[in-house]
Amino acid sequence: MGPHPAVAAIRLAVRRVLHDVITEFQRNAGHHRPAEAARRPAHAAPYAEAAAAGGPRTALPERPETPLVLVACSGGADSMALASALAFEARKLDVRAGGITVDHNLQPGSGLRAAEVVTRLTAMDLDPVEAVAVHVGREGGPEAAARDARYAALDAAAERHGAAAVLLGHTRDDQAETVLLGLARGSGIRSLSGMAAASGPAGRYRRPFLQLDRQTARKACLVQSIPVWDDPHNIDPAYTRSRLRHEGLPALEKALGKGVVEALARTAQLSRDDADALDTWAAEAELSVRDETGRLECAKLYALPPAVRRRVLRRALVEAGSPPGSLFARHLEEVDRLITGWRGQRAINLPGRVEALRQGGRLVIRQS
């Protein structure tokens, strides 16, 4: 008899991602392998013969033979299910598997819980396993600050251990919540595209469970007798995502019927495809709307479709020093009016001490 359907589903999702990681790792290793090493069989010892016959052998720079994949684990059902699937699949594939848990220091006893997660991951034969404590600031609100601190810690851990990928336990339900939060912010199609299956530097972060619902992960833990920890913040109405999860989505399902989560997740993928296409168009269009000195020409910008033009403007603002996370739709609308509704406006001040102004039919974007 095979595994429970929930266990089979999470293992299959992880197996697919690991195959991708292995393929990319081998491709990159082939690109960077020294010529001497490339001529050796893969199983040969890492030595090169000296030029002189009978001379000493010189060790080549060591490279890991297999990729290391880390799982980011909070101890909750989603990430524990992910850790168990990674541990199982890694034993069958040419992959080393480890785990990282981040202690945000936001609740009493958080250090003890982090230590418990380390113990459970170690019992799954993951190696390396470590807990990383972080300080959560206040910028952007508690949820954004915790997320920033967590990703900074995961980035550092991935660099420290030389990890090829870090697996995250976001599910289809998380994706639906992210789409609704983006819709509420009114930030455009990119915000509606939710979380990517692969993101971060060189696609470091992988999300195998975006096509699986939260209950599948919880069921997989239950049938495997894997202990899980339910974060009280996830049911605290002080947090926007928590209110959306326990009040907003159930209300939508009551009003619209079942299938809302699946529809929102599908919307995320369609929006991502459209946003990627528009970004590519904007990158190509940017070259055609600059003069010989590199300045943006307002007449040529005006001729572009609004969605493409605003992407060109955003790219230019970021390049000038505006932080991407601080540029909102209202900022782009103000700059866009310098192109489409010119009435002699003064310079517009933007995040990052950047200003945009119109001079002689050109859009000038510079540090103020």
PDB file of C-alpha atoms in Angstrom, residues 63-354:
ATOM      1  CA  ARG A  63      33.248  21.972  -4.945  1.00  0.00           C
ATOM      2  CA  PRO A  64      30.258  20.218  -3.421  1.00  0.00           C
ATOM      3  CA  GLU A  65      29.295  17.147  -5.419  1.00  0.00           C
ATOM      4  CA  THR A  66      25.598  17.557  -4.642  1.00  0.00           C
ATOM      5  CA  PRO A  67      23.417  20.623  -4.019  1.00  0.00           C
ATOM      6  CA  LEU A  68      22.327  21.555  -0.517  1.00  0.00           C
ATOM      7  CA  VAL A  69      18.637  22.399  -0.146  1.00  0.00           C
ATOM      8  CA  LEU A  70      17.417  24.029   3.069  1.00  0.00           C
ATOM      9  CA  VAL A  71      13.869  24.111   4.349  1.00  0.00           C
ATOM     10  CA  ALA A  72      12.691  27.202   6.222  1.00  0.00           C
ATOM     11  CA  CYS A  73      10.678  25.740   9.076  1.00  0.00           C
ATOM     12  CA  SER A  74       8.626  27.556  11.701  1.00  0.00           C
ATOM     13  CA  GLY A  75       7.277  24.382  13.266  1.00  0.00           C
ATOM     14  CA  GLY A  76       3.817  24.940  11.775  1.00  0.00           C
ATOM     15  CA  ALA A  77       1.955  22.318   9.754  1.00  0.00           C
ATOM     16  CA  ASP A  78       2.916  23.708   6.340  1.00  0.00           C
ATOM     17  CA  SER A  79       6.657  23.879   6.969  1.00  0.00           C
ATOM     18  CA  MET A  80       6.816  20.625   8.964  1.00  0.00           C
ATOM     19  CA  ALA A  81       5.055  18.819   6.106  1.00  0.00           C
ATOM     20  CA  LEU A  82       7.579  20.392   3.752  1.00  0.00           C
ATOM     21  CA  ALA A  83      10.511  19.318   5.940  1.00  0.00           C
ATOM     22  CA  SER A  84       9.268  15.734   6.101  1.00  0.00           C
ATOM     23  CA  ALA A  85       8.832  15.569   2.322  1.00  0.00           C
ATOM     24  CA  LEU A  86      12.292  17.066   1.749  1.00  0.00           C
ATOM     25  CA  ALA A  87      13.890  14.553   4.126  1.00  0.00           C
ATOM     26  CA  PHE A  88      12.141  11.654   2.366  1.00  0.00           C
ATOM     27  CA  GLU A  89      12.898  12.738  -1.200  1.00  0.00           C
ATOM     28  CA  ALA A  90      16.493  13.787  -0.522  1.00  0.00           C
ATOM     29  CA  ARG A  91      17.339  10.240   0.518  1.00  0.00           C
ATOM     30  CA  LYS A  92      16.345   9.041  -2.965  1.00  0.00           C
ATOM     31  CA  LEU A  93      17.941  11.858  -4.947  1.00  0.00           C
ATOM     32  CA  ASP A  94      21.393  13.354  -5.264  1.00  0.00           C
ATOM     33  CA  VAL A  95      20.596  16.129  -2.770  1.00  0.00           C
ATOM     34  CA  ARG A  96      21.758  17.144   0.688  1.00  0.00           C
ATOM     35  CA  ALA A  97      18.949  18.439   2.897  1.00  0.00           C
ATOM     36  CA  GLY A  98      19.102  20.815   5.855  1.00  0.00           C
ATOM     37  CA  GLY A  99      16.819  23.109   7.793  1.00  0.00           C
ATOM     38  CA  ILE A 100      16.684  26.627   9.226  1.00  0.00           C
ATOM     39  CA  THR A 101      14.244  27.986  11.779  1.00  0.00           C
ATOM     40  CA  VAL A 102      14.060  31.707  12.509  1.00  0.00           C
ATOM     41  CA  ASP A 103      13.365  32.912  16.049  1.00  0.00           C
ATOM     42  CA  HIS A 104      11.701  36.331  15.745  1.00  0.00           C
ATOM     43  CA  ASN A 105      11.803  36.921  19.517  1.00  0.00           C
ATOM     44  CA  LEU A 106       8.225  38.229  19.387  1.00  0.00           C
ATOM     45  CA  GLN A 107       6.657  35.835  21.891  1.00  0.00           C
ATOM     46  CA  PRO A 108       7.632  34.445  25.287  1.00  0.00           C
ATOM     47  CA  GLY A 109       9.368  31.098  24.937  1.00  0.00           C
ATOM     48  CA  SER A 110      10.209  31.611  21.260  1.00  0.00           C
ATOM     49  CA  GLY A 111      13.778  30.436  21.829  1.00  0.00           C
ATOM     50  CA  LEU A 112      12.546  27.178  23.361  1.00  0.00           C
ATOM     51  CA  ARG A 113      10.211  26.560  20.435  1.00  0.00           C
ATOM     52  CA  ALA A 114      13.046  27.199  17.994  1.00  0.00           C
ATOM     53  CA  ALA A 115      15.154  24.640  19.841  1.00  0.00           C
ATOM     54  CA  GLU A 116      12.297  22.128  19.578  1.00  0.00           C
ATOM     55  CA  VAL A 117      12.089  22.672  15.830  1.00  0.00           C
ATOM     56  CA  VAL A 118      15.841  22.054  15.560  1.00  0.00           C
ATOM     57  CA  THR A 119      15.399  18.789  17.476  1.00  0.00           C
ATOM     58  CA  ARG A 120      12.586  17.636  15.180  1.00  0.00           C
ATOM     59  CA  LEU A 121      14.450  18.516  12.004  1.00  0.00           C
ATOM     60  CA  THR A 122      17.563  16.763  13.270  1.00  0.00           C
ATOM     61  CA  ALA A 123      15.467  13.673  14.008  1.00  0.00           C
ATOM     62  CA  MET A 124      14.474  13.698  10.323  1.00  0.00           C
ATOM     63  CA  ASP A 125      18.199  13.347   9.488  1.00  0.00           C
ATOM     64  CA  LEU A 126      18.420  16.848   8.054  1.00  0.00           C
ATOM     65  CA  ASP A 127      21.917  18.348   8.199  1.00  0.00           C
ATOM     66  CA  PRO A 128      22.865  21.139   8.708  1.00  0.00           C
ATOM     67  CA  VAL A 129      20.106  22.341  11.016  1.00  0.00           C
ATOM     68  CA  GLU A 130      20.201  25.592  12.947  1.00  0.00           C
ATOM     69  CA  ALA A 131      18.071  28.203  14.684  1.00  0.00           C
ATOM     70  CA  VAL A 132      18.735  31.850  13.895  1.00  0.00           C
ATOM     71  CA  ALA A 133      17.537  34.619  16.226  1.00  0.00           C
ATOM     72  CA  VAL A 134      16.656  37.985  14.684  1.00  0.00           C
ATOM     73  CA  HIS A 135      15.626  41.434  15.831  1.00  0.00           C
ATOM     74  CA  VAL A 136      12.369  42.635  14.276  1.00  0.00           C
ATOM     75  CA  GLY A 137      12.143  46.376  13.701  1.00  0.00           C
ATOM     76  CA  ARG A 138       9.060  48.500  13.121  1.00  0.00           C
ATOM     77  CA  GLU A 139       9.448  49.850   9.611  1.00  0.00           C
ATOM     78  CA  GLY A 140       6.472  49.051   7.406  1.00  0.00           C
ATOM     79  CA  GLY A 141       4.401  47.580  10.251  1.00  0.00           C
ATOM     80  CA  PRO A 142       4.860  44.408  12.328  1.00  0.00           C
ATOM     81  CA  GLU A 143       4.119  41.903   9.560  1.00  0.00           C
ATOM     82  CA  ALA A 144       6.417  43.527   6.984  1.00  0.00           C
ATOM     83  CA  ALA A 145       9.183  44.045   9.549  1.00  0.00           C
ATOM     84  CA  ALA A 146       9.064  40.388  10.627  1.00  0.00           C
ATOM     85  CA  ARG A 147       9.122  39.268   6.997  1.00  0.00           C
ATOM     86  CA  ASP A 148      12.123  41.482   6.213  1.00  0.00           C
ATOM     87  CA  ALA A 149      14.037  40.167   9.234  1.00  0.00           C
ATOM     88  CA  ARG A 150      13.175  36.568   8.352  1.00  0.00           C
ATOM     89  CA  TYR A 151      14.323  36.804   4.738  1.00  0.00           C
ATOM     90  CA  ALA A 152      17.508  38.581   5.742  1.00  0.00           C
ATOM     91  CA  ALA A 153      18.277  35.679   8.100  1.00  0.00           C
ATOM     92  CA  LEU A 154      17.441  33.077   5.447  1.00  0.00           C
ATOM     93  CA  ASP A 155      19.602  34.854   2.871  1.00  0.00           C
ATOM     94  CA  ALA A 156      22.516  34.890   5.316  1.00  0.00           C
ATOM     95  CA  ALA A 157      22.033  31.215   6.168  1.00  0.00           C
ATOM     96  CA  ALA A 158      21.889  30.234   2.498  1.00  0.00           C
ATOM     97  CA  GLU A 159      25.132  32.101   1.814  1.00  0.00           C
ATOM     98  CA  ARG A 160      26.804  30.690   4.913  1.00  0.00           C
ATOM     99  CA  HIS A 161      26.001  27.087   4.018  1.00  0.00           C
ATOM    100  CA  GLY A 162      26.290  27.458   0.251  1.00  0.00           C
ATOM    101  CA  ALA A 163      22.686  26.341  -0.271  1.00  0.00           C
ATOM    102  CA  ALA A 164      21.417  25.973  -3.820  1.00  0.00           C
ATOM    103  CA  ALA A 165      17.811  26.583  -2.727  1.00  0.00           C
ATOM    104  CA  VAL A 166      15.622  27.352   0.266  1.00  0.00           C
ATOM    105  CA  LEU A 167      12.166  25.768   0.339  1.00  0.00           C
ATOM    106  CA  LEU A 168       9.231  27.757   1.738  1.00  0.00           C
ATOM    107  CA  GLY A 169       5.913  26.259   2.827  1.00  0.00           C
ATOM    108  CA  HIS A 170       3.496  28.766   1.295  1.00  0.00           C
ATOM    109  CA  THR A 171       0.308  27.064   0.154  1.00  0.00           C
ATOM    110  CA  ARG A 172      -2.471  27.886  -2.292  1.00  0.00           C
ATOM    111  CA  ASP A 173      -4.386  29.447   0.622  1.00  0.00           C
ATOM    112  CA  ASP A 174      -1.458  31.780   1.336  1.00  0.00           C
ATOM    113  CA  GLN A 175      -1.417  32.699  -2.344  1.00  0.00           C
ATOM    114  CA  ALA A 176      -5.119  33.582  -2.292  1.00  0.00           C
ATOM    115  CA  GLU A 177      -4.595  35.796   0.760  1.00  0.00           C
ATOM    116  CA  THR A 178      -1.674  37.542  -0.931  1.00  0.00           C
ATOM    117  CA  VAL A 179      -3.778  38.299  -4.021  1.00  0.00           C
ATOM    118  CA  LEU A 180      -6.551  39.804  -1.911  1.00  0.00           C
ATOM    119  CA  LEU A 181      -4.074  41.928   0.035  1.00  0.00           C
ATOM    120  CA  GLY A 182      -2.645  43.190  -3.256  1.00  0.00           C
ATOM    121  CA  LEU A 183      -6.135  43.963  -4.515  1.00  0.00           C
ATOM    122  CA  ALA A 184      -6.876  45.955  -1.352  1.00  0.00           C
ATOM    123  CA  ARG A 185      -3.710  48.028  -1.846  1.00  0.00           C
ATOM    124  CA  GLY A 186      -4.668  48.852  -5.429  1.00  0.00           C
ATOM    125  CA  SER A 187      -1.067  48.389  -6.527  1.00  0.00           C
ATOM    126  CA  GLY A 188      -1.702  46.990  -9.993  1.00  0.00           C
ATOM    127  CA  ILE A 189      -1.317  43.681 -11.790  1.00  0.00           C
ATOM    128  CA  ARG A 190       2.111  42.852 -10.347  1.00  0.00           C
ATOM    129  CA  SER A 191       0.626  42.977  -6.856  1.00  0.00           C
ATOM    130  CA  LEU A 192      -2.163  40.627  -7.977  1.00  0.00           C
ATOM    131  CA  SER A 193       0.394  38.101  -9.217  1.00  0.00           C
ATOM    132  CA  GLY A 194       1.052  36.972  -5.657  1.00  0.00           C
ATOM    133  CA  MET A 195       4.082  34.856  -4.811  1.00  0.00           C
ATOM    134  CA  ALA A 196       6.266  33.314  -7.488  1.00  0.00           C
ATOM    135  CA  ALA A 197       7.111  29.620  -7.450  1.00  0.00           C
ATOM    136  CA  ALA A 198      10.764  30.732  -7.550  1.00  0.00           C
ATOM    137  CA  SER A 199      12.061  34.095  -6.345  1.00  0.00           C
ATOM    138  CA  GLY A 200      15.026  35.783  -4.730  1.00  0.00           C
ATOM    139  CA  PRO A 201      18.646  35.851  -5.888  1.00  0.00           C
ATOM    140  CA  ALA A 202      19.074  33.333  -8.725  1.00  0.00           C
ATOM    141  CA  GLY A 203      15.692  31.800  -7.855  1.00  0.00           C
ATOM    142  CA  ARG A 204      16.913  30.824  -4.393  1.00  0.00           C
ATOM    143  CA  TYR A 205      13.470  30.590  -2.801  1.00  0.00           C
ATOM    144  CA  ARG A 206      11.226  27.770  -4.011  1.00  0.00           C
ATOM    145  CA  ARG A 207       7.572  27.273  -3.075  1.00  0.00           C
ATOM    146  CA  PRO A 208       6.555  23.678  -3.860  1.00  0.00           C
ATOM    147  CA  PHE A 209       3.102  23.909  -2.228  1.00  0.00           C
ATOM    148  CA  LEU A 210       1.526  26.776  -4.186  1.00  0.00           C
ATOM    149  CA  GLN A 211      -0.792  24.296  -5.899  1.00  0.00           C
ATOM    150  CA  LEU A 212      -1.701  22.503  -2.646  1.00  0.00           C
ATOM    151  CA  ASP A 213      -4.151  23.685  -0.018  1.00  0.00           C
ATOM    152  CA  ARG A 214      -3.354  24.176   3.630  1.00  0.00           C
ATOM    153  CA  GLN A 215      -5.447  21.193   4.715  1.00  0.00           C
ATOM    154  CA  THR A 216      -3.363  18.812   2.608  1.00  0.00           C
ATOM    155  CA  ALA A 217      -0.208  19.837   4.468  1.00  0.00           C
ATOM    156  CA  ARG A 218      -1.933  19.532   7.846  1.00  0.00           C
ATOM    157  CA  LYS A 219      -3.352  16.127   6.944  1.00  0.00           C
ATOM    158  CA  ALA A 220       0.107  14.934   5.885  1.00  0.00           C
ATOM    159  CA  CYS A 221       1.464  15.866   9.318  1.00  0.00           C
ATOM    160  CA  LEU A 222      -1.446  14.164  11.071  1.00  0.00           C
ATOM    161  CA  VAL A 223      -1.128  10.823   9.299  1.00  0.00           C
ATOM    162  CA  GLN A 224       2.644  10.808   9.843  1.00  0.00           C
ATOM    163  CA  SER A 225       2.272  11.756  13.535  1.00  0.00           C
ATOM    164  CA  ILE A 226       4.432  14.849  13.042  1.00  0.00           C
ATOM    165  CA  PRO A 227       3.974  17.359  15.903  1.00  0.00           C
ATOM    166  CA  VAL A 228       3.134  20.884  14.759  1.00  0.00           C
ATOM    167  CA  TRP A 229       2.970  24.269  16.456  1.00  0.00           C
ATOM    168  CA  ASP A 230       0.129  26.682  15.717  1.00  0.00           C
ATOM    169  CA  ASP A 231       1.421  30.248  15.927  1.00  0.00           C
ATOM    170  CA  PRO A 232      -1.056  32.355  17.966  1.00  0.00           C
ATOM    171  CA  HIS A 233      -0.250  35.304  15.679  1.00  0.00           C
ATOM    172  CA  ASN A 234      -2.047  33.421  12.911  1.00  0.00           C
ATOM    173  CA  ILE A 235      -5.359  33.840  14.740  1.00  0.00           C
ATOM    174  CA  ASP A 236      -4.676  37.274  16.245  1.00  0.00           C
ATOM    175  CA  PRO A 237      -7.117  39.812  14.716  1.00  0.00           C
ATOM    176  CA  ALA A 238      -4.510  42.537  15.236  1.00  0.00           C
ATOM    177  CA  TYR A 239      -2.794  41.227  12.082  1.00  0.00           C
ATOM    178  CA  THR A 240      -4.294  41.998   8.679  1.00  0.00           C
ATOM    179  CA  ARG A 241      -3.554  38.590   7.174  1.00  0.00           C
ATOM    180  CA  SER A 242      -5.088  36.863  10.181  1.00  0.00           C
ATOM    181  CA  ARG A 243      -8.336  38.840   9.791  1.00  0.00           C
ATOM    182  CA  LEU A 244      -8.393  38.050   6.105  1.00  0.00           C
ATOM    183  CA  ARG A 245      -7.811  34.345   6.755  1.00  0.00           C
ATOM    184  CA  HIS A 246     -10.450  33.903   9.441  1.00  0.00           C
ATOM    185  CA  GLU A 247     -13.013  36.538   8.458  1.00  0.00           C
ATOM    186  CA  GLY A 248     -12.487  37.812   4.911  1.00  0.00           C
ATOM    187  CA  LEU A 249     -12.045  34.592   2.936  1.00  0.00           C
ATOM    188  CA  PRO A 250     -14.814  32.699   4.777  1.00  0.00           C
ATOM    189  CA  ALA A 251     -17.160  35.617   4.057  1.00  0.00           C
ATOM    190  CA  LEU A 252     -16.243  35.517   0.372  1.00  0.00           C
ATOM    191  CA  GLU A 253     -16.823  31.778   0.203  1.00  0.00           C
ATOM    192  CA  LYS A 254     -20.180  32.204   1.930  1.00  0.00           C
ATOM    193  CA  ALA A 255     -21.226  34.879  -0.559  1.00  0.00           C
ATOM    194  CA  LEU A 256     -19.710  33.407  -3.731  1.00  0.00           C
ATOM    195  CA  GLY A 257     -19.537  29.695  -2.994  1.00  0.00           C
ATOM    196  CA  LYS A 258     -16.623  27.286  -2.794  1.00  0.00           C
ATOM    197  CA  GLY A 259     -13.731  27.641  -5.157  1.00  0.00           C
ATOM    198  CA  VAL A 260     -12.746  31.211  -4.250  1.00  0.00           C
ATOM    199  CA  VAL A 261      -9.264  30.174  -3.088  1.00  0.00           C
ATOM    200  CA  GLU A 262      -8.614  28.186  -6.265  1.00  0.00           C
ATOM    201  CA  ALA A 263      -9.870  31.073  -8.431  1.00  0.00           C
ATOM    202  CA  LEU A 264      -7.656  33.600  -6.647  1.00  0.00           C
ATOM    203  CA  ALA A 265      -4.601  31.348  -7.019  1.00  0.00           C
ATOM    204  CA  ARG A 266      -5.379  30.982 -10.723  1.00  0.00           C
ATOM    205  CA  THR A 267      -5.718  34.757 -10.985  1.00  0.00           C
ATOM    206  CA  ALA A 268      -2.252  35.084  -9.463  1.00  0.00           C
ATOM    207  CA  GLN A 269      -0.684  32.914 -12.164  1.00  0.00           C
ATOM    208  CA  LEU A 270      -2.506  34.674 -15.010  1.00  0.00           C
ATOM    209  CA  SER A 271      -1.571  38.072 -13.587  1.00  0.00           C
ATOM    210  CA  ARG A 272       2.062  37.022 -13.254  1.00  0.00           C
ATOM    211  CA  ASP A 273       2.188  35.936 -16.885  1.00  0.00           C
ATOM    212  CA  ASP A 274       0.704  39.270 -17.996  1.00  0.00           C
ATOM    213  CA  ALA A 275       2.984  41.297 -15.720  1.00  0.00           C
ATOM    214  CA  ASP A 276       6.069  39.464 -16.975  1.00  0.00           C
ATOM    215  CA  ALA A 277       5.075  40.186 -20.571  1.00  0.00           C
ATOM    216  CA  LEU A 278       4.502  43.874 -19.841  1.00  0.00           C
ATOM    217  CA  ASP A 279       7.826  44.127 -18.005  1.00  0.00           C
ATOM    218  CA  THR A 280       9.608  42.685 -21.037  1.00  0.00           C
ATOM    219  CA  TRP A 281       7.800  45.114 -23.337  1.00  0.00           C
ATOM    220  CA  ALA A 282       8.735  48.043 -21.075  1.00  0.00           C
ATOM    221  CA  ALA A 283      12.406  47.032 -20.959  1.00  0.00           C
ATOM    222  CA  GLU A 284      12.503  47.010 -24.768  1.00  0.00           C
ATOM    223  CA  ALA A 285      10.480  50.232 -25.094  1.00  0.00           C
ATOM    224  CA  GLU A 286      12.759  52.129 -22.729  1.00  0.00           C
ATOM    225  CA  LEU A 287      15.559  52.059 -25.276  1.00  0.00           C
ATOM    226  CA  SER A 288      13.352  53.726 -27.903  1.00  0.00           C
ATOM    227  CA  VAL A 289      12.107  56.649 -25.759  1.00  0.00           C
ATOM    228  CA  ARG A 290      15.504  58.120 -24.851  1.00  0.00           C
ATOM    229  CA  ASP A 291      17.384  60.720 -26.838  1.00  0.00           C
ATOM    230  CA  GLU A 292      21.058  60.544 -27.812  1.00  0.00           C
ATOM    231  CA  THR A 293      22.062  61.733 -24.330  1.00  0.00           C
ATOM    232  CA  GLY A 294      19.934  59.128 -22.564  1.00  0.00           C
ATOM    233  CA  ARG A 295      17.163  61.488 -21.413  1.00  0.00           C
ATOM    234  CA  LEU A 296      13.528  60.394 -21.585  1.00  0.00           C
ATOM    235  CA  GLU A 297      11.533  62.113 -24.343  1.00  0.00           C
ATOM    236  CA  CYS A 298       8.026  63.064 -23.216  1.00  0.00           C
ATOM    237  CA  ALA A 299       6.441  62.829 -26.685  1.00  0.00           C
ATOM    238  CA  LYS A 300       7.695  59.283 -27.170  1.00  0.00           C
ATOM    239  CA  LEU A 301       6.615  58.307 -23.661  1.00  0.00           C
ATOM    240  CA  TYR A 302       3.149  59.719 -24.378  1.00  0.00           C
ATOM    241  CA  ALA A 303       2.816  57.394 -27.377  1.00  0.00           C
ATOM    242  CA  LEU A 304       3.297  54.273 -25.256  1.00  0.00           C
ATOM    243  CA  PRO A 305       0.344  52.359 -23.766  1.00  0.00           C
ATOM    244  CA  PRO A 306      -0.181  53.546 -20.144  1.00  0.00           C
ATOM    245  CA  ALA A 307       0.751  50.164 -18.626  1.00  0.00           C
ATOM    246  CA  VAL A 308       4.048  50.122 -20.524  1.00  0.00           C
ATOM    247  CA  ARG A 309       4.794  53.816 -19.933  1.00  0.00           C
ATOM    248  CA  ARG A 310       4.355  53.527 -16.176  1.00  0.00           C
ATOM    249  CA  ARG A 311       6.687  50.566 -16.076  1.00  0.00           C
ATOM    250  CA  VAL A 312       9.308  52.577 -17.934  1.00  0.00           C
ATOM    251  CA  LEU A 313       8.846  55.397 -15.422  1.00  0.00           C
ATOM    252  CA  ARG A 314       9.113  53.048 -12.473  1.00  0.00           C
ATOM    253  CA  ARG A 315      12.334  51.524 -13.821  1.00  0.00           C
ATOM    254  CA  ALA A 316      13.797  55.003 -14.257  1.00  0.00           C
ATOM    255  CA  LEU A 317      12.799  56.077 -10.746  1.00  0.00           C
ATOM    256  CA  VAL A 318      14.297  52.980  -9.160  1.00  0.00           C
ATOM    257  CA  GLU A 319      17.473  53.434 -11.174  1.00  0.00           C
ATOM    258  CA  ALA A 320      17.690  57.007  -9.860  1.00  0.00           C
ATOM    259  CA  GLY A 321      17.512  55.806  -6.250  1.00  0.00           C
ATOM    260  CA  SER A 322      13.857  55.419  -5.257  1.00  0.00           C
ATOM    261  CA  PRO A 323      13.397  52.291  -3.095  1.00  0.00           C
ATOM    262  CA  PRO A 324      11.076  49.876  -4.958  1.00  0.00           C
ATOM    263  CA  GLY A 325       9.107  49.102  -1.795  1.00  0.00           C
ATOM    264  CA  SER A 326       8.345  52.774  -1.237  1.00  0.00           C
ATOM    265  CA  LEU A 327       7.115  53.580  -4.750  1.00  0.00           C
ATOM    266  CA  PHE A 328       3.340  53.395  -4.831  1.00  0.00           C
ATOM    267  CA  ALA A 329       0.735  53.846  -7.548  1.00  0.00           C
ATOM    268  CA  ARG A 330       0.085  57.448  -6.481  1.00  0.00           C
ATOM    269  CA  HIS A 331       3.754  58.312  -7.055  1.00  0.00           C
ATOM    270  CA  LEU A 332       3.679  56.897 -10.578  1.00  0.00           C
ATOM    271  CA  GLU A 333       0.406  58.701 -11.320  1.00  0.00           C
ATOM    272  CA  GLU A 334       1.943  62.037 -10.354  1.00  0.00           C
ATOM    273  CA  VAL A 335       4.985  61.458 -12.549  1.00  0.00           C
ATOM    274  CA  ASP A 336       2.788  60.183 -15.373  1.00  0.00           C
ATOM    275  CA  ARG A 337       0.845  63.455 -15.332  1.00  0.00           C
ATOM    276  CA  LEU A 338       4.069  65.236 -16.264  1.00  0.00           C
ATOM    277  CA  ILE A 339       3.734  63.316 -19.539  1.00  0.00           C
ATOM    278  CA  THR A 340      -0.018  63.195 -20.111  1.00  0.00           C
ATOM    279  CA  GLY A 341      -1.304  66.288 -18.299  1.00  0.00           C
ATOM    280  CA  TRP A 342       1.490  68.862 -18.488  1.00  0.00           C
ATOM    281  CA  ARG A 343       0.329  72.211 -17.059  1.00  0.00           C
ATOM    282  CA  GLY A 344       3.647  73.631 -15.943  1.00  0.00           C
ATOM    283  CA  GLN A 345       3.813  71.588 -12.734  1.00  0.00           C
ATOM    284  CA  ARG A 346       6.751  71.921 -10.405  1.00  0.00           C
ATOM    285  CA  ALA A 347       9.178  69.104  -9.659  1.00  0.00           C
ATOM    286  CA  ILE A 348       7.687  66.091  -7.899  1.00  0.00           C
ATOM    287  CA  ASN A 349       9.482  64.832  -4.798  1.00  0.00           C
ATOM    288  CA  LEU A 350       9.642  61.052  -4.545  1.00  0.00           C
ATOM    289  CA  PRO A 351      10.961  58.465  -2.050  1.00  0.00           C
ATOM    290  CA  GLY A 352      14.731  58.171  -1.850  1.00  0.00           C
ATOM    291  CA  ARG A 353      15.230  61.939  -2.328  1.00  0.00           C
ATOM    292  CA  VAL A 354      14.488  61.573  -6.013  1.00  0.00           C
TER     293      VAL A 354
END
